[in-house]
Short mmCIF file of C-alpha atoms and ligand atoms in Angstrom, two decimals:
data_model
loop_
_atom_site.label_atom_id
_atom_site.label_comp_id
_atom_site.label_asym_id
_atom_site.label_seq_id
_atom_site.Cartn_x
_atom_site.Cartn_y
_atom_site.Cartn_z
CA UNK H 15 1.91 -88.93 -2.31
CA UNK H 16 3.98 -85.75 -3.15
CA UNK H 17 1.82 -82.14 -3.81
CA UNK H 18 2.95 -82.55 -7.53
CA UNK H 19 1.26 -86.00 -7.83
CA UNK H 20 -1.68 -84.55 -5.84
CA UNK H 21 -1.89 -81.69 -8.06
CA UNK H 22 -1.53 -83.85 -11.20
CA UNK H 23 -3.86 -86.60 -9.90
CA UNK H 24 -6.81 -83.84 -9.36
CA UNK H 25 -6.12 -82.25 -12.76
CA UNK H 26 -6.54 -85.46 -14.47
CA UNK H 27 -9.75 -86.66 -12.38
CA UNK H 28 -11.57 -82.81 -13.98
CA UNK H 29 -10.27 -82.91 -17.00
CA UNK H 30 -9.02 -86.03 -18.50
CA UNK H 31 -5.67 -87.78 -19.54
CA UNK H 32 -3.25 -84.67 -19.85
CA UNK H 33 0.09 -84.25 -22.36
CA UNK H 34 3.38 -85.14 -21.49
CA UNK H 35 4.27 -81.25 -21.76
CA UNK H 36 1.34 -80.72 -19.23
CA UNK H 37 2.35 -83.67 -16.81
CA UNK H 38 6.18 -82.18 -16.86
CA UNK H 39 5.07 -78.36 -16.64
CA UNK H 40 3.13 -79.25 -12.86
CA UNK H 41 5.80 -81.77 -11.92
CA UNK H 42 8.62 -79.39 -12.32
CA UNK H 43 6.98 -75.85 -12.08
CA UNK H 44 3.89 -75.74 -10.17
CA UNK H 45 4.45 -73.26 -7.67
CA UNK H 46 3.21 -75.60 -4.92
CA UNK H 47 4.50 -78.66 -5.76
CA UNK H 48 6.92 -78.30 -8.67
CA UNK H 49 10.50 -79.80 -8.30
CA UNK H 50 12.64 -76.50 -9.19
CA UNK H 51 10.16 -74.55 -7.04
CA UNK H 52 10.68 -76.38 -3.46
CA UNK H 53 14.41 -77.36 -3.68
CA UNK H 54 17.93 -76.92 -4.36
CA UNK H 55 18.36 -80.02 -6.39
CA UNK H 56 22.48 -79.68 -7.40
CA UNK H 57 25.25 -81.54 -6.17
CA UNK H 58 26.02 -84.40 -3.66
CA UNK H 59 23.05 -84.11 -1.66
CA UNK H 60 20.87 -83.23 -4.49
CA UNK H 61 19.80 -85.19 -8.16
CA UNK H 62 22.33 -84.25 -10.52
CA UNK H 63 25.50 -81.99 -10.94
CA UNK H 64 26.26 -79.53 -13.84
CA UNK H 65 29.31 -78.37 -15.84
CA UNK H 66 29.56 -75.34 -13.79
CA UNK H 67 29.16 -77.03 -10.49
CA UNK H 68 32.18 -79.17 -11.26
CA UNK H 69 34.50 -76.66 -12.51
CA UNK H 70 35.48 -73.09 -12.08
CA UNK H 71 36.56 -73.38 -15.56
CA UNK H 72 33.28 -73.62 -17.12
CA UNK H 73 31.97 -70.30 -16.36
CA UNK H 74 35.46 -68.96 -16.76
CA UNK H 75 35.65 -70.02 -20.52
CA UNK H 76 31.73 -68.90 -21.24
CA UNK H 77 33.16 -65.79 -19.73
CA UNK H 78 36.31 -65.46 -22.37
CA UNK H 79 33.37 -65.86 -25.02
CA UNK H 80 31.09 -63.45 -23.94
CA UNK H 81 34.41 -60.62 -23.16
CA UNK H 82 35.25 -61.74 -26.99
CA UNK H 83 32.00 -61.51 -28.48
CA UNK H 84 31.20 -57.77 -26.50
CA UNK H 85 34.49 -56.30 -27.78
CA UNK H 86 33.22 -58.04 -31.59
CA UNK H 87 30.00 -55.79 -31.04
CA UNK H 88 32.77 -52.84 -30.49
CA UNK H 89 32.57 -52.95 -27.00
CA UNK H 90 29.03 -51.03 -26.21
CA UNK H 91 28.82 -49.69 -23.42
CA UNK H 92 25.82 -50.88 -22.58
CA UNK H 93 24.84 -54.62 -22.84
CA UNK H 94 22.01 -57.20 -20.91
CA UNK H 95 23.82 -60.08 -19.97
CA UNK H 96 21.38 -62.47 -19.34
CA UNK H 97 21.43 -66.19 -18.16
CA UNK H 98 18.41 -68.74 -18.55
CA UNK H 99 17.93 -71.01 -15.55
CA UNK H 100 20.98 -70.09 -13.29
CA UNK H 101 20.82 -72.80 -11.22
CA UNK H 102 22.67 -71.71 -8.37
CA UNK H 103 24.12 -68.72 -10.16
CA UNK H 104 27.97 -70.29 -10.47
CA UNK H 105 28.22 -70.35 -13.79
CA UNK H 106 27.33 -66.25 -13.74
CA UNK H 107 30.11 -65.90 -10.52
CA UNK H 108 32.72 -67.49 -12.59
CA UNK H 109 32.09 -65.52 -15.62
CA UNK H 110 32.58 -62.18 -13.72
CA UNK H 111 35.39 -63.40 -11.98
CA UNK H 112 37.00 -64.35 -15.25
CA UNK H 113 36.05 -60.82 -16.90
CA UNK H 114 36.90 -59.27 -14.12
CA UNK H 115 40.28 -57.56 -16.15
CA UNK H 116 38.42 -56.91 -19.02
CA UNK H 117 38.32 -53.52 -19.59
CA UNK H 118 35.24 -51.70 -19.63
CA UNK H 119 32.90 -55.24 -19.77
CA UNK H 120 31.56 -55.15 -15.54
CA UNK H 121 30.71 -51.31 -15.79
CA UNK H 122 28.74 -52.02 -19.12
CA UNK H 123 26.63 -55.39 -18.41
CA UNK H 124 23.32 -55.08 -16.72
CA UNK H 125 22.93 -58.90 -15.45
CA UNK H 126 19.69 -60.36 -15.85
CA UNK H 127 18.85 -63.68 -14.74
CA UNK H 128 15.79 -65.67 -16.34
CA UNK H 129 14.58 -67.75 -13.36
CA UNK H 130 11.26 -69.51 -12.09
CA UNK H 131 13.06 -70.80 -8.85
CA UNK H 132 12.48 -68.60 -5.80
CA UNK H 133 14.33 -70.90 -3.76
CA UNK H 134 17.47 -71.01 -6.53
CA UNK H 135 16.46 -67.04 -7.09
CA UNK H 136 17.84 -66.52 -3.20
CA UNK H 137 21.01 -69.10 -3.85
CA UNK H 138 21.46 -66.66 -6.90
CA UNK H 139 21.12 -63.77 -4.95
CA UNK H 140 24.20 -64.99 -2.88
CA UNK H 141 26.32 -66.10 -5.52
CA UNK H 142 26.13 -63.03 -6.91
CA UNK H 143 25.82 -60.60 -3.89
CA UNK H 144 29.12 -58.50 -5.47
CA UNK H 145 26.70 -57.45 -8.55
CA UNK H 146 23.42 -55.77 -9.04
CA UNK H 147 21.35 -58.41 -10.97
CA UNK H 148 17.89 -58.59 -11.78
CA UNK H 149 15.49 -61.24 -12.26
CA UNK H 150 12.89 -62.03 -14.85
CA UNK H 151 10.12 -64.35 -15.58
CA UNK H 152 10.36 -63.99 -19.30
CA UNK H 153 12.08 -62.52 -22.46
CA UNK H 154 9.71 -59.82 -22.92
CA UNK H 155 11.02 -58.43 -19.72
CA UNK H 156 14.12 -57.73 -21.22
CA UNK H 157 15.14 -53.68 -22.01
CA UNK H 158 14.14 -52.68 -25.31
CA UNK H 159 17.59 -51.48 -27.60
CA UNK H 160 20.09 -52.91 -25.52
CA UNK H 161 22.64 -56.01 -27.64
CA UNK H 162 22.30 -58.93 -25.58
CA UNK H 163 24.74 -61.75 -24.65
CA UNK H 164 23.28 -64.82 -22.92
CA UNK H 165 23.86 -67.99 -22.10
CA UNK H 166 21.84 -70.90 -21.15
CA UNK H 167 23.31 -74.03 -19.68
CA UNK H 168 21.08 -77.26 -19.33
CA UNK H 169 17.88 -74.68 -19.38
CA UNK H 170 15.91 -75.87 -22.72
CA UNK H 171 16.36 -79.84 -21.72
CA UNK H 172 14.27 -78.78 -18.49
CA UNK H 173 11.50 -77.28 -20.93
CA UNK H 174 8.08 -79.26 -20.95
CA UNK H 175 8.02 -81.43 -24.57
CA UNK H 176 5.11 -83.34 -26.12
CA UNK H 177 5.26 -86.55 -27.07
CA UNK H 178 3.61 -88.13 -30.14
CA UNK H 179 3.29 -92.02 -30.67
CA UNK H 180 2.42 -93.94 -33.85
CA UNK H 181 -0.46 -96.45 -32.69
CA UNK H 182 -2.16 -98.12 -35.48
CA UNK H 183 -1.39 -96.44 -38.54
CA UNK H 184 -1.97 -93.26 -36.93
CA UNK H 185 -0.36 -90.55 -34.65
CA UNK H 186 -1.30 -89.81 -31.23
CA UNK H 187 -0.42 -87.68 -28.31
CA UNK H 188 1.38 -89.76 -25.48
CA UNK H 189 -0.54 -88.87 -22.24
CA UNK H 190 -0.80 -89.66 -18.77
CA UNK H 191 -3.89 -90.64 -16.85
CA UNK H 192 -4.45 -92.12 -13.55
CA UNK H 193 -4.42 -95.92 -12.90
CA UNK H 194 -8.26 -95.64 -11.79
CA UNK H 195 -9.19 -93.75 -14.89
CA UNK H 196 -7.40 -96.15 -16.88
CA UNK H 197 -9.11 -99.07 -15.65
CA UNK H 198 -6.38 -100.80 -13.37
CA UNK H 199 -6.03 -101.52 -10.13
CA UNK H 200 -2.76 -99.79 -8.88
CA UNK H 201 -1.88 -102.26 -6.53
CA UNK H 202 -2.70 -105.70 -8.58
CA UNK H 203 0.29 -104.53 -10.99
CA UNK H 204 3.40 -105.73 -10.07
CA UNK H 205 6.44 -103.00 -11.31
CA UNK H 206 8.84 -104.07 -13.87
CA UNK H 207 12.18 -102.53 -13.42
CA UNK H 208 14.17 -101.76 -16.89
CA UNK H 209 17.65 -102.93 -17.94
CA UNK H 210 20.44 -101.23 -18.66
CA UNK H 211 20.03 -97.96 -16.06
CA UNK H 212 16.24 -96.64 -17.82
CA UNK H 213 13.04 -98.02 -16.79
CA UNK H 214 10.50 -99.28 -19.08
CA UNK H 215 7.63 -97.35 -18.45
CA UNK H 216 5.26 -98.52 -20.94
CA UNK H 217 1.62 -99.55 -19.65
CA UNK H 218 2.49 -99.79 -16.21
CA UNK H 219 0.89 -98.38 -12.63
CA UNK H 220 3.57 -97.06 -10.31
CA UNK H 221 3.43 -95.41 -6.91
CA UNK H 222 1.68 -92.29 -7.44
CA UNK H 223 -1.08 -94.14 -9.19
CA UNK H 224 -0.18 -92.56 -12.57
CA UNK H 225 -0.36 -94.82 -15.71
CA UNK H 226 0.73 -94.10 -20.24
CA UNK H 227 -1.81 -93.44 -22.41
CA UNK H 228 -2.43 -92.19 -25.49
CA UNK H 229 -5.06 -89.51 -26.80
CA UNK H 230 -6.10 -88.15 -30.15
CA UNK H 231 -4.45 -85.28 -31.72
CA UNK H 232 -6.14 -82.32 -32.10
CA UNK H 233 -4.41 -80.75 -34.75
CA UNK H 234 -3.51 -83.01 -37.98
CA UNK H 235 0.57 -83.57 -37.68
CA UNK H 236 2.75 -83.70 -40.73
CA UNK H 237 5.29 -86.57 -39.29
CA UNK H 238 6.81 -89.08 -41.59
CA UNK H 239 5.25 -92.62 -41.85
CA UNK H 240 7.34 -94.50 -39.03
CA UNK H 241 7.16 -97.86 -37.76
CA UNK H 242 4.26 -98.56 -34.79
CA UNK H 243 5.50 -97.86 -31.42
CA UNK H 244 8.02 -94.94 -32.77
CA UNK H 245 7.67 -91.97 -31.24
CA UNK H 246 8.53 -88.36 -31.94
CA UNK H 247 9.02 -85.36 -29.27
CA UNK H 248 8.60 -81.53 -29.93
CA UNK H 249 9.18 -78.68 -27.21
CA UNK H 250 7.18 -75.46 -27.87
CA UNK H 251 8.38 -73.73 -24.99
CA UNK H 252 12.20 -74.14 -26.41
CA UNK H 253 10.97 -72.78 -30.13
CA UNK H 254 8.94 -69.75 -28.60
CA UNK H 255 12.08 -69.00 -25.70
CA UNK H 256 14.48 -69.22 -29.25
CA UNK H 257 12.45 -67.54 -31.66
CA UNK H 258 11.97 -64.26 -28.89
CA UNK H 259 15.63 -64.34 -28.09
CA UNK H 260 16.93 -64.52 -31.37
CA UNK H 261 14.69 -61.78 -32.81
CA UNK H 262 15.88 -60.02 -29.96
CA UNK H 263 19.63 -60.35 -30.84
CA UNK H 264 18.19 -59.51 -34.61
CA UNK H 265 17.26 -56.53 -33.73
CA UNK H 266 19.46 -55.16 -31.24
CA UNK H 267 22.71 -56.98 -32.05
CA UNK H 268 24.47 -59.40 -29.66
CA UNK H 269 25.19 -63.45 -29.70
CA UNK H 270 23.85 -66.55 -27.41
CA UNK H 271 25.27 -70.01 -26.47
CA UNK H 272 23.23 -72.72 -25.95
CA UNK H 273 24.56 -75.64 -23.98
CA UNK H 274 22.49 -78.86 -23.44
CA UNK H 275 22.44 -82.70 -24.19
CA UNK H 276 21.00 -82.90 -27.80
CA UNK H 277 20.64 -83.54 -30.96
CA UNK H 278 20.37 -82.23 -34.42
CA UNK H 279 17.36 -84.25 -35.90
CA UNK H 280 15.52 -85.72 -37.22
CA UNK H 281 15.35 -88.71 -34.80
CA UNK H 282 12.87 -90.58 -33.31
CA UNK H 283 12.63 -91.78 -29.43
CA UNK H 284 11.56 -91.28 -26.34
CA UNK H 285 14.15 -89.24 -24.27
CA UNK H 286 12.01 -88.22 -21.68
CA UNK H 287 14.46 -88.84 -18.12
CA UNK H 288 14.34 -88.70 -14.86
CA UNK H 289 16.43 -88.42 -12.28
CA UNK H 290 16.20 -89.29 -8.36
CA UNK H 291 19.27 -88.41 -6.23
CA UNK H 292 21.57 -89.22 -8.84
CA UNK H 293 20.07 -92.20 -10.41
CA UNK H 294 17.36 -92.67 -13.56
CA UNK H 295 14.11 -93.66 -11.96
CA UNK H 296 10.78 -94.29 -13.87
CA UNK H 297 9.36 -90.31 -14.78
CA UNK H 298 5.65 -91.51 -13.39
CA UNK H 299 7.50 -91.84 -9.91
CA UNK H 300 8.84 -89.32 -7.28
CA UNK H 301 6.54 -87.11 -8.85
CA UNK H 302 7.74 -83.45 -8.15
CA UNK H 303 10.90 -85.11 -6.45
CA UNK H 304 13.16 -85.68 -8.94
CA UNK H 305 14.51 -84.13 -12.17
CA UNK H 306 12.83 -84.11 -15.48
CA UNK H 307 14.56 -83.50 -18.30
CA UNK H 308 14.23 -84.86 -22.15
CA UNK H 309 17.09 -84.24 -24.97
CA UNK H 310 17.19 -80.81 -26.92
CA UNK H 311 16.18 -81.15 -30.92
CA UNK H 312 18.90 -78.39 -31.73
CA UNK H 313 17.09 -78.65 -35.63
CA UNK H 314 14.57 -75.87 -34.41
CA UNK H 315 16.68 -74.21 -32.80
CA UNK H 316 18.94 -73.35 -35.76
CA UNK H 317 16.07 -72.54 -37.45
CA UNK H 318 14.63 -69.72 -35.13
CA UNK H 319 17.85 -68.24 -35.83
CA UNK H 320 17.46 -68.77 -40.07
CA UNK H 321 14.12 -67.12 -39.59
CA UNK H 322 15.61 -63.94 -37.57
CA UNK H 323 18.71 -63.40 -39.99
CA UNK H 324 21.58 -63.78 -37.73
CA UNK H 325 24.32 -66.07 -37.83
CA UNK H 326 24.69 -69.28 -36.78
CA UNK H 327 27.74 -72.06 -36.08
CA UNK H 328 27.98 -75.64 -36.73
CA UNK H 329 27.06 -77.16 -33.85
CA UNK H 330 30.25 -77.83 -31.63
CA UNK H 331 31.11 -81.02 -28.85
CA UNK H 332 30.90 -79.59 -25.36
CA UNK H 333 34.77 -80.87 -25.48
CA UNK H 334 35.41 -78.82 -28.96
CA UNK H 335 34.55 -75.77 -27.47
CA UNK H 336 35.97 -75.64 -23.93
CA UNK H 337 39.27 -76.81 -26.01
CA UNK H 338 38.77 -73.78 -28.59
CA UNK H 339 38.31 -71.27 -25.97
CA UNK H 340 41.45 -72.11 -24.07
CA UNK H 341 40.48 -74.82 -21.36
CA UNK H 342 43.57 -76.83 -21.01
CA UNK H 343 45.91 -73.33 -20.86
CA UNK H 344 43.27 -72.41 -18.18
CA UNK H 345 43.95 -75.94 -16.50
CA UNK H 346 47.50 -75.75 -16.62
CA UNK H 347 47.99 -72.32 -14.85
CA UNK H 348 45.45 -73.10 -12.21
CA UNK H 349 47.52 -76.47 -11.70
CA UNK H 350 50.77 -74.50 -11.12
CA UNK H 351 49.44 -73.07 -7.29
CA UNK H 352 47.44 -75.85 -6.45
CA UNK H 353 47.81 -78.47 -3.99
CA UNK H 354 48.32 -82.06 -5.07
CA UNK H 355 44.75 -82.92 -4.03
CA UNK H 356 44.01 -79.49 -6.07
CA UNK H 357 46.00 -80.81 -8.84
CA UNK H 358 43.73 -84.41 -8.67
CA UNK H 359 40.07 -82.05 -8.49
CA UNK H 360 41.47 -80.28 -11.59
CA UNK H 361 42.34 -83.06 -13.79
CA UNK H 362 39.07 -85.32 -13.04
CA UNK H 363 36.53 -82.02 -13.69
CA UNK H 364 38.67 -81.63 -17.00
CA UNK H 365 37.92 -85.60 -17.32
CA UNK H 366 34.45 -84.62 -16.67
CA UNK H 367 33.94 -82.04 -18.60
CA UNK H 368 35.80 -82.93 -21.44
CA UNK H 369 36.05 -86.46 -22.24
CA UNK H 370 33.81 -88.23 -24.95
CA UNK H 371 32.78 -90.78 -21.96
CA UNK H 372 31.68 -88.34 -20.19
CA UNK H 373 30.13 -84.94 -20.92
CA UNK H 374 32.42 -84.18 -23.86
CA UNK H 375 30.94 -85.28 -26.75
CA UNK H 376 27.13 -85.49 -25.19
CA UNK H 377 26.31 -81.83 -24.51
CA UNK H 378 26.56 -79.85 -27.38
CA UNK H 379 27.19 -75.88 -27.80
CA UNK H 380 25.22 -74.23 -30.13
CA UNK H 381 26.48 -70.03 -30.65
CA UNK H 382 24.88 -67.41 -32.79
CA UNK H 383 25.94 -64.26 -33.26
CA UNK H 384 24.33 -60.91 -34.84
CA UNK H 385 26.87 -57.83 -35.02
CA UNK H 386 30.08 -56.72 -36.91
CA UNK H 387 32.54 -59.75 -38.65
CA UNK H 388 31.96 -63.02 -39.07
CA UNK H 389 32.85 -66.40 -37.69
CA UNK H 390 33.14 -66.77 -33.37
CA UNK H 391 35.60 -68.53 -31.59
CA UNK H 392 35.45 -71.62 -30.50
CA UNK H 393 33.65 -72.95 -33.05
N1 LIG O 426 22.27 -73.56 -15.67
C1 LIG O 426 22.35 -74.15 -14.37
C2 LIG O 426 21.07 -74.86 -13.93
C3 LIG O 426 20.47 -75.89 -14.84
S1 LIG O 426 19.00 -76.60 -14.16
C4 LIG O 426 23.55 -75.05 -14.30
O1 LIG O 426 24.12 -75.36 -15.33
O2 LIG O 426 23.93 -75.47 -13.20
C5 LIG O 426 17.69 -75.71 -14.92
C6 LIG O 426 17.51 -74.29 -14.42
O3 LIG O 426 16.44 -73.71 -15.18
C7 LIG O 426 17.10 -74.13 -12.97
O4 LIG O 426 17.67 -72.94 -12.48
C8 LIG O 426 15.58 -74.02 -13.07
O5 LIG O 426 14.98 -73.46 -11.94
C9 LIG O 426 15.45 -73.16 -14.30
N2 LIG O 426 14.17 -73.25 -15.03
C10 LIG O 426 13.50 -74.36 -15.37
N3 LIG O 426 12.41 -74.05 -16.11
C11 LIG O 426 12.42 -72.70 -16.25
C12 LIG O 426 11.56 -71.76 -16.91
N4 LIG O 426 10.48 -72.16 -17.57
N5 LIG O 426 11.88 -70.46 -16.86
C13 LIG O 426 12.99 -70.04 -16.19
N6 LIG O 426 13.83 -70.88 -15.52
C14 LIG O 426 13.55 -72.18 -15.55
#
């Protein structure tokens, strides 16, 4: 059994069933155990690949944004540029590169990079060796009065959410207990694999012995009346992260890009993934071994930035906005020196990237922006 599912198991056996936000927030953070906190999980070798780790172009075209949106603010000469969950701190190398003949924009950002990763904190370190970056563990670390341009790329999906299931007539919390707790046998319960790439996961044991439940709510929920079984997802963590950063950007001018698989609610549905060396597995498995994720409600996100006054663009297609900002110009000139294996890397990432099969029409950008004019590009 992996340290997460140890830790999780013993937490549960003191205290109860615990919350889906709880069960994610040991399996991907705990400093022992936690998935982010023990591995580099990109690429081949790893669970799952990002926009920036298939493209140059990515970070490049975040990077036109950002030069655009600091010469909107007049160009201060000062400015945090700050990224949330760096990964392994491409996306932030390509951007410089691609500012890099920008006048004026390296000698006025102060990179900061919003991480809980020590071992992605050192990949970030060498990404980024050219620049002097520092690291923090939350918003509040950032400097008072500077504007502020950030970026977060498949950050709030890896936020813990709650999950809330309509059993009954009523709402409860979905939880997650242990198989012994729950009355069941682990190994009398045979597993039942899913169709179509998920795994049902309802009401089953599975190899670390952890089982669904449900448990009452402790704070009356104002949900709409949906049918039994439905259930409904909120992420704290994403509305507190987007109500600091966006007050932040209130007060001291500056704009933000959120990029992440999503939706603008309301829907219903459990979205809760996870991800084992490139393919879905059931979340109560490979606990602390693979990659958690669920899909980002943009509706609260859009409204942290109501509440702080600043504005706020329609939400754009992943595809939309690497189009906008230049993408297939950017494509085209890189194609002109490249190799004709180059040539073949360049058009599949733009495939990637780009096309509604793939991550095109999935991920969704979401900019606001607090300073002088009105309207961004590439929206
Ligand atoms: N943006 C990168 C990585 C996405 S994976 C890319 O596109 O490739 C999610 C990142 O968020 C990882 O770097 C992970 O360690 C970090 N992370 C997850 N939860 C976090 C939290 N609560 N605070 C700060 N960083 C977090």
């Amino acid at each position: 059994m992996s340290r997460a599912a140890e830790i999780i198991q013993d937490t549960i056996r003191k205290g109860g069933p615990i919350g889906v936000h709880e069960f994610m927030e040991i399996a991907l953070a705990d400093p022992q155990g936690g998935y982010y906190m023990t591995r580099d999980p990109f690429g081949a070798a790893g669970d799952f690949t990002t926009a920036p780790e298939i493209s140059q172009m990515f970070g490049e075209m975040i990077g036109v944004w950002m030069a655009l949106c600091w010469q909107r603010l007049g160009s201060p000469s000062s400015f945090a540029l700050l990224e949330c969950g760096p990964g392994r701190g491409t996306l932030m190398a390509d951007l410089m590169r691609g500012t890099k003949s920008v006048p004026g924009f390296h000698k006025a950002a102060h990179i900061y990079l919003m991480e809980i990763s020590p071992v992605l904190k050192d990949k970030q370190a060498d990404a980024l060796e050219d620049y002097d970056v520092r690291w923090i563990e939350d918003l509040n670390k950032l400097p008072p009065g500077l504007p502020v341009l950030c970026v977060a790329n498949e950050f709030f999906d890896a936020l813990p959410i709650r999950q809330y299931t309509r059993q009954r007539l009523e709402w409860k919390e979905r939880a997650i207990t242990t198989a012994s707790l729950h009355g069941l046998s682990v190994q009398s319960i045979p597993l039942r694999q899913g169709s179509g790439g998920r795994v049902d996961h309802t009401h089953e044991a599975c190899d670390d012995g952890l089982v669904w439940t449900d448990i009452p709510l402790q704070k009356r929920k104002d949900f709409p009346v949906l049918p039994e079984g439905a259930i409904i997802e909120t992420c704290e963590a994403a509305q507190d992260i987007a109500r600091h950063l966006f007050r932040h950007i209130s007060k001291n001018t500056g704009a933000a890009l959120v990029i992440d698989y999503g939706y603008e609610g309301p829907a219903a549905g459990d979205t809760l993934q996870a991800l084992y060396r490139h393919k879905p597995c059931d979340p109560l498995t490979h606990v602390g071994q693979a990659d958690l994720t669920a899909h980002v409600d943009f509706t609260p996100l859009r409204a942290a930035a109501e509440n702080a006054g600043i504005e706020i663009m329609r939400l754009a297609t992943q595809g939309q906005f690497l189009r906008n900002m230049g993408i297939d110009v950017r494509a085209q000139s890189l194609r002109r020196n490249a190799s004709p294996k180059q040539v073949s890397d360049i058009e599949n990432a733009l495939h990637r990237l780009m096309s509604s099969d793939q991550m095109g029409t999935l991920f969704k950008v979401l900019g606001v922006y607090n300073g002088p004019g009105a309207g961004m590009a590439g929206f």
